[in-house]
Amino acid sequence: MKGSAGLRSRRFSHRATHCRRKPLATVGRLRLGIAALGICALIAGCQRQEETPEPLPLMVRAQKVEIADYAPTASLTGVIAAQTLDNLSFRVGGRVAQRMADVGQHVDKGTVLARLDPQTQQSDLTAAQANLDAAQAQLRQASAAFDRQKKLLGQGFTTRRDYDQADQSMRTAQASVQGAESQVANAKENLSFTELRAGVSGVITARDVEAGQVVQAAQTVFTIAEDGDRDAVFNVQETLVANTPAAPPVTITLLSNPQVKAQGKVREVSPVIDPASASVRVKVAIPNTPATMPLGASVTGSITAQPRKAIILPWETLTANDGKPAVWIIDPETRRVSMTPVEVLAYDTGIVVIDRGLEPGDVVVTAGGQLLHPGQAVEVAENAQ
C-alpha cells in the first residue's frame, strides 16, 4: 500500500511540474516571435531606405567670379544758381521815397531801383554851392588887388610888403575856392547816392526794402543774379566726393524736361562738411547755359566715380544668412552648394557689387537659389556659366 501510494505521489508530482513548465515555454516562444518580427521590420525598413532614391539635383544658373573695374554713376538733384550775386545797398542813409523794382524782374546796368528822400542831401548841396559862390567872390577881389599892387610895384608907387600881402591874400582865396568846390562835389555825389542803380545786368533775386522804410548806409536792399553762365549747385555725400576724380565731367539734365541737357565741370567744392547731412556743397559751372535752364530750376547731375576693382554679379545672386548678405557657391567636384557670407560694396541697377568674401574662379548661383540648402546637389543649366 505504501509503495503504491508513493508511486502515485511521484506521478502526480511529475504532472504538476510538467504543468508548471509549459507556460514558461510558451512565453519564451512568444518573446522569440516578437524579436523575430522586430528584426524583420528593421530589415524591411532598411530595405525601404535603401530603395528610396536620392532627390534629383536642382537646376540652377551659375556664373564664374571675375574681378572687374567698377565705376559707379551717381545722380543727384540740384538747382540752377547764378555764378555771381551782386548785393546792392544805399551809400547814404535815409527814408525810402520810391521803390521801382521787384524780385524776378530783369534789369539792365544803371537802372534806378529805388530812391531816398533827397531833402537832406539837397540842402547840403545848396549850402555847399553858396560857400563856393562866396569863395569865388573873395578870389575875384583878391585877384584884382594883386593886379593893382603888381602894376604899382612896377611904377614904384607901392612897397614890396604890400605886394606880398596882396599875393598871399589871392592865394588864400584860391585855396578857399578849391575847398568849396570839393564840398559841392561831395554834396552832388551824396545827392546822387539817394538813387540806387543796378551795378550789373541781371535778375533781382531778393528785395528787402519798401517805400517809407528808413535804411542805413551799406544795408543790403537788393540782390541781383548777374547775367552770364550759371552754376548747378548740389549737396554731395562726403564719401562720393572722396571717390570722385578731381575734375569729372557732369551731365546736367533739366528735371521738368529731360530733353534739355548740358555739360558742366566742377567749379567749386566747399571745404566745410554739413554735420547734419554729412554732405558737401558742390558747384558745377555750365558754360553757355541753355536759356531753358532758368534760375532756380531743378536739375539732375550725373557723375562717374573713380573706378575700383570689385566683383559684379546679378542682383539675384544675393541671398541672406542670419540677416547678412551671402551667396551660394558650387563645389566644382561634388556639384553641391554651400552658403558664403560676403561684403557688399554697392547696390546698383540690376547688379550687386561684392567687395569681399569671394575669390576669382568661384562659381556662384545666379538664379534658382530660393530652394537651395547647404549640401544640396545642383545641375547648372547649359550656357549659364
Short mmCIF file of C-alpha atoms in Angstrom, two decimals:
data_model
loop_
_atom_site.label_atom_id
_atom_site.label_comp_id
_atom_site.label_asym_id
_atom_site.label_seq_id
_atom_site.Cartn_x
_atom_site.Cartn_y
_atom_site.Cartn_z
CA MET A 1 0.00 0.00 0.00
CA LYS A 2 2.78 2.34 0.90
CA GLY A 3 4.60 1.56 -2.30
CA SER A 4 1.50 2.14 -4.38
CA ALA A 5 0.83 5.41 -2.61
CA GLY A 6 4.41 6.57 -3.18
CA LEU A 7 4.19 5.80 -6.90
CA ARG A 8 1.01 7.79 -7.29
CA SER A 9 2.58 10.64 -5.40
CA ARG A 10 5.60 10.78 -7.78
CA ARG A 11 3.36 10.67 -10.86
CA PHE A 12 1.26 13.48 -9.53
CA SER A 13 4.33 15.48 -8.71
CA HIS A 14 5.73 14.94 -12.25
CA ARG A 15 2.48 16.02 -13.87
CA ALA A 16 2.39 19.12 -11.65
CA THR A 17 5.91 20.04 -12.56
CA HIS A 18 5.13 19.44 -16.23
CA CYS A 19 2.10 21.69 -15.92
CA ARG A 20 4.13 24.49 -14.30
CA ARG A 21 6.89 24.48 -17.03
CA LYS A 22 4.53 24.61 -20.03
CA PRO A 23 3.51 28.33 -19.60
CA LEU A 24 7.19 29.37 -19.31
CA ALA A 25 7.98 27.72 -22.61
CA THR A 26 5.05 29.50 -24.23
CA VAL A 27 6.29 32.91 -23.01
CA GLY A 28 9.75 32.18 -24.34
CA ARG A 29 8.39 31.24 -27.73
CA LEU A 30 6.30 34.47 -27.73
CA ARG A 31 9.36 36.59 -26.99
CA LEU A 32 11.29 34.92 -29.75
CA GLY A 33 8.43 35.62 -32.11
CA ILE A 34 8.28 39.31 -31.21
CA ALA A 35 12.06 39.65 -31.61
CA ALA A 36 11.84 37.94 -34.97
CA LEU A 37 9.08 40.31 -36.05
CA GLY A 38 11.18 43.30 -34.91
CA ILE A 39 14.18 42.08 -36.87
CA CYS A 40 12.04 41.55 -39.91
CA ALA A 41 10.55 45.03 -39.57
CA LEU A 42 14.04 46.51 -39.19
CA ILE A 43 15.26 44.60 -42.23
CA ALA A 44 12.21 45.71 -44.18
CA GLY A 45 12.76 49.33 -43.10
CA CYS A 46 16.40 49.19 -44.14
CA GLN A 47 15.36 47.73 -47.45
CA ARG A 48 12.84 50.54 -47.93
CA GLN A 49 15.51 53.18 -47.06
CA GLU A 50 17.93 51.59 -49.43
CA GLU A 51 15.26 51.56 -52.06
CA THR A 52 14.44 55.38 -51.60
CA PRO A 53 16.22 57.23 -54.46
CA GLU A 54 18.28 60.40 -53.82
CA PRO A 55 16.47 63.63 -54.83
CA LEU A 56 17.33 64.87 -58.29
CA PRO A 57 19.74 67.83 -58.47
CA LEU A 58 18.07 71.23 -58.71
CA MET A 59 18.54 73.13 -61.95
CA VAL A 60 20.25 76.50 -61.38
CA ARG A 61 22.10 79.15 -63.30
CA ALA A 62 25.64 79.98 -62.29
CA GLN A 63 28.45 82.37 -63.08
CA LYS A 64 32.18 82.24 -62.57
CA VAL A 65 33.54 85.04 -60.39
CA GLU A 66 35.79 87.58 -62.12
CA ILE A 67 37.42 90.81 -60.99
CA ALA A 68 36.31 93.88 -62.96
CA ASP A 69 36.51 97.67 -62.79
CA TYR A 70 33.51 99.23 -61.10
CA ALA A 71 32.87 102.94 -61.61
CA PRO A 72 29.54 103.88 -60.04
CA THR A 73 27.47 106.58 -61.65
CA ALA A 74 25.72 108.85 -59.18
CA SER A 75 22.76 111.08 -59.99
CA LEU A 76 21.97 113.94 -57.66
CA THR A 77 19.31 116.63 -57.64
CA GLY A 78 20.30 120.28 -57.50
CA VAL A 79 19.23 123.74 -58.60
CA ILE A 80 20.42 126.32 -61.12
CA ALA A 81 22.06 129.34 -59.48
CA ALA A 82 23.98 132.39 -60.61
CA GLN A 83 27.75 132.30 -60.53
CA THR A 84 27.87 135.92 -59.34
CA LEU A 85 25.46 137.67 -56.97
CA ASP A 86 25.57 141.46 -56.59
CA ASN A 87 24.32 142.79 -53.25
CA LEU A 88 23.14 146.39 -53.57
CA SER A 89 22.81 148.97 -50.80
CA PHE A 90 22.46 152.73 -50.47
CA ARG A 91 25.70 154.54 -49.72
CA VAL A 92 23.85 157.07 -47.59
CA GLY A 93 21.09 156.59 -45.05
CA GLY A 94 17.59 158.00 -45.23
CA ARG A 95 13.91 157.33 -45.82
CA VAL A 96 12.96 155.40 -48.94
CA ALA A 97 10.76 157.60 -51.11
CA GLN A 98 10.20 155.22 -54.03
CA ARG A 99 10.82 151.59 -55.00
CA MET A 100 10.75 150.81 -58.72
CA ALA A 101 11.84 147.14 -58.96
CA ASP A 102 10.86 143.78 -57.51
CA VAL A 103 12.02 140.16 -57.26
CA GLY A 104 12.14 138.27 -60.55
CA GLN A 105 12.49 141.39 -62.65
CA HIS A 106 15.35 141.59 -65.16
CA VAL A 107 17.15 144.93 -65.04
CA ASP A 108 19.95 146.46 -67.08
CA LYS A 109 23.05 148.04 -65.66
CA GLY A 110 22.30 151.60 -64.46
CA THR A 111 18.57 151.06 -63.97
CA VAL A 112 17.21 153.01 -60.97
CA LEU A 113 15.81 150.53 -58.45
CA ALA A 114 14.85 152.84 -55.55
CA ARG A 115 15.18 156.45 -54.35
CA LEU A 116 15.64 158.06 -50.96
CA ASP A 117 14.07 161.32 -49.89
CA PRO A 118 16.78 163.78 -51.13
CA GLN A 119 15.84 166.72 -48.93
CA THR A 120 18.84 166.48 -46.62
CA GLN A 121 21.32 165.94 -49.43
CA GLN A 122 19.75 168.75 -51.50
CA SER A 123 20.12 171.15 -48.56
CA ASP A 124 23.76 170.15 -48.17
CA LEU A 125 24.33 170.83 -51.86
CA THR A 126 22.68 174.26 -51.66
CA ALA A 127 24.85 175.23 -48.70
CA ALA A 128 28.00 173.97 -50.39
CA GLN A 129 27.15 175.91 -53.54
CA ALA A 130 26.65 179.10 -51.51
CA ASN A 131 30.05 178.67 -49.87
CA LEU A 132 31.59 178.20 -53.29
CA ASP A 133 29.97 181.38 -54.60
CA ALA A 134 31.32 183.37 -51.63
CA ALA A 135 34.80 181.92 -52.04
CA GLN A 136 34.80 182.76 -55.72
CA ALA A 137 33.78 186.38 -54.95
CA GLN A 138 36.65 186.69 -52.47
CA LEU A 139 39.01 185.29 -55.05
CA ARG A 140 37.93 187.87 -57.61
CA GLN A 141 38.57 190.68 -55.14
CA ALA A 142 41.93 189.30 -54.10
CA SER A 143 42.97 188.83 -57.71
CA ALA A 144 42.06 192.44 -58.57
CA ALA A 145 44.01 193.77 -55.55
CA PHE A 146 47.02 191.71 -56.51
CA ASP A 147 46.93 193.01 -60.09
CA ARG A 148 46.91 196.62 -58.80
CA GLN A 149 49.82 196.02 -56.45
CA LYS A 150 51.77 194.37 -59.21
CA LYS A 151 51.24 197.36 -61.54
CA LEU A 152 52.09 199.90 -58.83
CA LEU A 153 55.20 197.99 -57.84
CA GLY A 154 56.43 198.24 -61.41
CA GLN A 155 55.90 202.02 -61.32
CA GLY A 156 57.50 202.36 -57.90
CA PHE A 157 54.32 203.62 -56.23
CA THR A 158 53.96 200.77 -53.66
CA THR A 159 56.11 198.77 -51.34
CA ARG A 160 57.23 195.22 -51.63
CA ARG A 161 55.42 194.39 -48.42
CA ASP A 162 52.03 195.50 -49.78
CA TYR A 163 52.67 193.49 -52.93
CA ASP A 164 53.44 190.34 -50.93
CA GLN A 165 50.33 190.76 -48.81
CA ALA A 166 48.16 191.05 -51.92
CA ASP A 167 49.77 187.93 -53.35
CA GLN A 168 49.15 186.00 -50.14
CA SER A 169 45.51 187.09 -50.00
CA MET A 170 44.96 185.92 -53.57
CA ARG A 171 46.48 182.51 -52.86
CA THR A 172 44.34 182.11 -49.75
CA ALA A 173 41.22 182.93 -51.76
CA GLN A 174 42.21 180.37 -54.39
CA ALA A 175 42.53 177.67 -51.72
CA SER A 176 39.13 178.60 -50.32
CA VAL A 177 37.59 178.22 -53.75
CA GLN A 178 39.16 174.79 -54.17
CA GLY A 179 37.80 173.67 -50.79
CA ALA A 180 34.34 174.95 -51.62
CA GLU A 181 34.42 173.17 -54.96
CA SER A 182 35.24 169.89 -53.20
CA GLN A 183 32.31 170.39 -50.84
CA VAL A 184 29.99 170.97 -53.78
CA ALA A 185 31.30 167.83 -55.49
CA ASN A 186 30.74 165.79 -52.34
CA ALA A 187 27.25 167.19 -51.91
CA LYS A 188 26.38 166.36 -55.51
CA GLU A 189 27.73 162.84 -55.06
CA ASN A 190 25.70 162.34 -51.88
CA LEU A 191 22.65 163.57 -53.73
CA SER A 192 23.28 161.00 -56.48
CA PHE A 193 23.58 158.33 -53.80
CA THR A 194 19.91 158.81 -52.99
CA GLU A 195 19.25 156.83 -56.18
CA LEU A 196 20.09 153.13 -56.07
CA ARG A 197 21.10 151.88 -59.51
CA ALA A 198 21.81 148.35 -60.73
CA GLY A 199 25.54 147.76 -60.90
CA VAL A 200 25.16 144.83 -63.34
CA SER A 201 22.57 143.46 -65.71
CA GLY A 202 20.68 140.54 -64.26
CA VAL A 203 17.65 139.23 -62.41
CA ILE A 204 16.63 140.50 -59.00
CA THR A 205 16.61 137.53 -56.64
CA ALA A 206 15.98 139.29 -53.32
CA ARG A 207 14.49 142.57 -52.08
CA ASP A 208 14.46 143.96 -48.55
CA VAL A 209 13.12 147.48 -48.91
CA GLU A 210 9.77 149.25 -49.13
CA ALA A 211 8.70 152.85 -49.67
CA GLY A 212 8.69 154.75 -46.38
CA GLN A 213 11.29 152.49 -44.79
CA VAL A 214 14.33 154.09 -43.17
CA VAL A 215 17.56 152.40 -44.22
CA GLN A 216 21.14 152.73 -43.12
CA ALA A 217 24.14 153.16 -45.34
CA ALA A 218 25.55 149.80 -46.56
CA GLN A 219 22.34 147.93 -45.64
CA THR A 220 21.64 145.36 -48.39
CA VAL A 221 18.27 146.05 -50.00
CA PHE A 222 18.53 144.24 -53.37
CA THR A 223 20.37 141.16 -54.67
CA ILE A 224 20.92 140.70 -58.40
CA ALA A 225 21.98 137.47 -60.10
CA GLU A 226 24.34 138.66 -62.79
CA ASP A 227 23.69 137.61 -66.37
CA GLY A 228 26.05 135.02 -67.82
CA ASP A 229 26.93 131.40 -67.21
CA ARG A 230 25.11 129.60 -64.43
CA ASP A 231 26.02 127.02 -61.81
CA ALA A 232 24.26 123.82 -60.85
CA VAL A 233 24.52 123.50 -57.07
CA PHE A 234 24.42 120.07 -55.40
CA ASN A 235 24.77 118.68 -51.88
CA VAL A 236 27.03 115.65 -52.35
CA GLN A 237 27.77 112.93 -49.80
CA GLU A 238 31.29 113.12 -48.38
CA THR A 239 32.14 109.54 -49.43
CA LEU A 240 31.18 110.22 -53.04
CA VAL A 241 33.29 113.38 -53.11
CA ALA A 242 36.29 111.40 -51.86
CA ASN A 243 35.93 108.79 -54.64
CA THR A 244 35.28 111.29 -57.42
CA PRO A 245 38.04 112.39 -59.83
CA ALA A 246 39.41 115.91 -59.45
CA ALA A 247 37.51 117.35 -62.42
CA PRO A 248 34.85 114.88 -63.54
CA PRO A 249 32.52 115.74 -66.43
CA VAL A 250 28.98 116.27 -65.20
CA THR A 251 25.86 115.83 -67.30
CA ILE A 252 23.17 118.31 -66.27
CA THR A 253 19.56 117.42 -67.12
CA LEU A 254 16.52 119.63 -66.61
CA LEU A 255 14.19 117.75 -64.28
CA SER A 256 11.00 119.10 -65.87
CA ASN A 257 12.22 118.36 -69.40
CA PRO A 258 14.86 115.59 -69.66
CA GLN A 259 15.44 116.55 -73.29
CA VAL A 260 17.27 119.69 -72.12
CA LYS A 261 20.84 118.72 -71.26
CA ALA A 262 24.15 120.50 -70.77
CA GLN A 263 27.70 119.53 -69.89
CA GLY A 264 29.30 121.02 -66.81
CA LYS A 265 32.51 120.94 -64.85
CA VAL A 266 33.07 121.11 -61.10
CA ARG A 267 33.99 124.71 -60.31
CA GLU A 268 33.95 124.80 -56.53
CA VAL A 269 33.86 122.27 -53.69
CA SER A 270 33.06 123.63 -50.26
CA PRO A 271 35.75 122.85 -47.65
CA VAL A 272 33.06 122.65 -44.97
CA ILE A 273 31.02 119.48 -44.37
CA ASP A 274 27.45 119.87 -43.21
CA PRO A 275 27.41 117.97 -39.88
CA ALA A 276 23.67 117.28 -40.13
CA SER A 277 23.69 115.58 -43.54
CA ALA A 278 27.42 114.76 -43.91
CA SER A 279 27.25 116.42 -47.33
CA VAL A 280 29.44 118.89 -49.17
CA ARG A 281 28.16 121.72 -51.38
CA VAL A 282 29.48 121.39 -54.91
CA LYS A 283 29.07 124.00 -57.65
CA VAL A 284 29.19 122.84 -61.27
CA ALA A 285 29.82 125.51 -63.90
CA ILE A 286 27.64 125.25 -67.02
CA PRO A 287 29.25 127.08 -69.96
CA ASN A 288 26.72 128.51 -72.41
CA THR A 289 23.85 127.70 -70.09
CA PRO A 290 20.68 126.95 -72.11
CA ALA A 291 18.02 129.62 -71.82
CA THR A 292 15.59 126.87 -70.83
CA MET A 293 17.54 126.38 -67.58
CA PRO A 294 16.41 129.45 -65.62
CA LEU A 295 17.48 130.41 -62.13
CA GLY A 296 16.02 128.10 -59.50
CA ALA A 297 15.21 125.31 -61.96
CA SER A 298 15.59 121.78 -60.58
CA VAL A 299 18.17 119.66 -62.40
CA THR A 300 19.91 116.32 -62.03
CA GLY A 301 23.64 115.92 -62.29
CA SER A 302 25.25 112.61 -63.25
CA ILE A 303 28.88 111.90 -62.42
CA THR A 304 31.08 108.82 -62.60
CA ALA A 305 33.27 107.99 -59.61
CA GLN A 306 36.84 106.72 -59.70
CA PRO A 307 36.93 103.08 -60.95
CA ARG A 308 38.00 100.38 -58.49
CA LYS A 309 38.44 96.60 -58.59
CA ALA A 310 35.39 94.63 -57.48
CA ILE A 311 33.17 91.64 -58.29
CA ILE A 312 29.99 92.47 -60.19
CA LEU A 313 27.12 89.95 -60.04
CA PRO A 314 23.42 89.96 -60.94
CA TRP A 315 21.31 91.13 -58.04
CA GLU A 316 19.50 87.74 -57.99
CA THR A 317 22.77 86.19 -56.79
CA LEU A 318 22.44 87.73 -53.36
CA THR A 319 20.72 85.89 -50.53
CA ALA A 320 20.88 86.25 -46.75
CA ASN A 321 22.25 84.29 -43.84
CA ASP A 322 21.19 85.46 -40.37
CA GLY A 323 20.24 88.79 -41.89
CA LYS A 324 23.63 89.29 -43.54
CA PRO A 325 24.44 89.19 -47.27
CA ALA A 326 25.55 85.82 -48.62
CA VAL A 327 25.78 83.84 -51.87
CA TRP A 328 25.59 80.16 -52.85
CA ILE A 329 28.90 78.68 -54.07
CA ILE A 330 29.01 75.47 -56.13
CA ASP A 331 31.76 72.94 -55.41
CA PRO A 332 33.04 72.01 -58.89
CA GLU A 333 33.87 68.43 -57.80
CA THR A 334 30.77 67.43 -55.84
CA ARG A 335 28.33 69.80 -57.54
CA ARG A 336 26.92 70.65 -54.13
CA VAL A 337 26.32 74.13 -52.76
CA SER A 338 27.43 75.95 -49.64
CA MET A 339 26.50 79.40 -48.38
CA THR A 340 29.27 82.01 -48.08
CA PRO A 341 28.91 85.44 -46.41
CA VAL A 342 30.02 88.44 -48.47
CA GLU A 343 30.58 92.18 -48.02
CA VAL A 344 28.60 94.34 -50.43
CA LEU A 345 30.30 97.44 -51.81
CA ALA A 346 27.30 98.88 -53.64
CA TYR A 347 23.83 98.14 -54.96
CA ASP A 348 23.24 99.38 -58.48
CA THR A 349 20.60 98.95 -61.14
CA GLY A 350 20.28 95.20 -61.72
CA ILE A 351 23.63 94.37 -60.10
CA VAL A 352 25.28 93.95 -56.74
CA VAL A 353 28.95 94.81 -56.26
CA ILE A 354 30.87 92.49 -53.92
CA ASP A 355 33.92 93.79 -52.11
CA ARG A 356 34.99 90.78 -50.01
CA GLY A 357 34.06 87.13 -49.49
CA LEU A 358 34.62 85.68 -52.97
CA GLU A 359 37.68 84.72 -54.96
CA PRO A 360 38.23 84.76 -58.73
CA GLY A 361 37.19 81.42 -60.18
CA ASP A 362 34.45 80.71 -57.64
CA VAL A 363 31.21 79.54 -59.23
CA VAL A 364 28.16 81.19 -57.69
CA VAL A 365 24.47 80.54 -58.20
CA THR A 366 22.86 83.46 -60.03
CA ALA A 367 19.32 82.10 -60.40
CA GLY A 368 17.31 79.33 -58.76
CA GLY A 369 18.79 79.64 -55.29
CA GLN A 370 15.49 80.13 -53.47
CA LEU A 371 15.03 76.37 -52.79
CA LEU A 372 18.64 75.52 -52.01
CA HIS A 373 20.01 74.32 -48.70
CA PRO A 374 23.61 73.57 -47.68
CA GLY A 375 24.83 70.36 -49.34
CA GLN A 376 22.11 70.43 -51.99
CA ALA A 377 23.16 68.86 -55.29
CA VAL A 378 22.64 71.13 -58.28
CA GLU A 379 22.88 70.98 -62.01
CA VAL A 380 23.98 74.05 -63.89
CA ALA A 381 21.87 74.96 -66.89
CA GLU A 382 23.68 74.91 -70.20
CA ASN A 383 25.24 78.20 -71.30
CA ALA A 384 24.68 79.52 -67.77
CA GLN A 385 28.28 79.85 -66.69
#
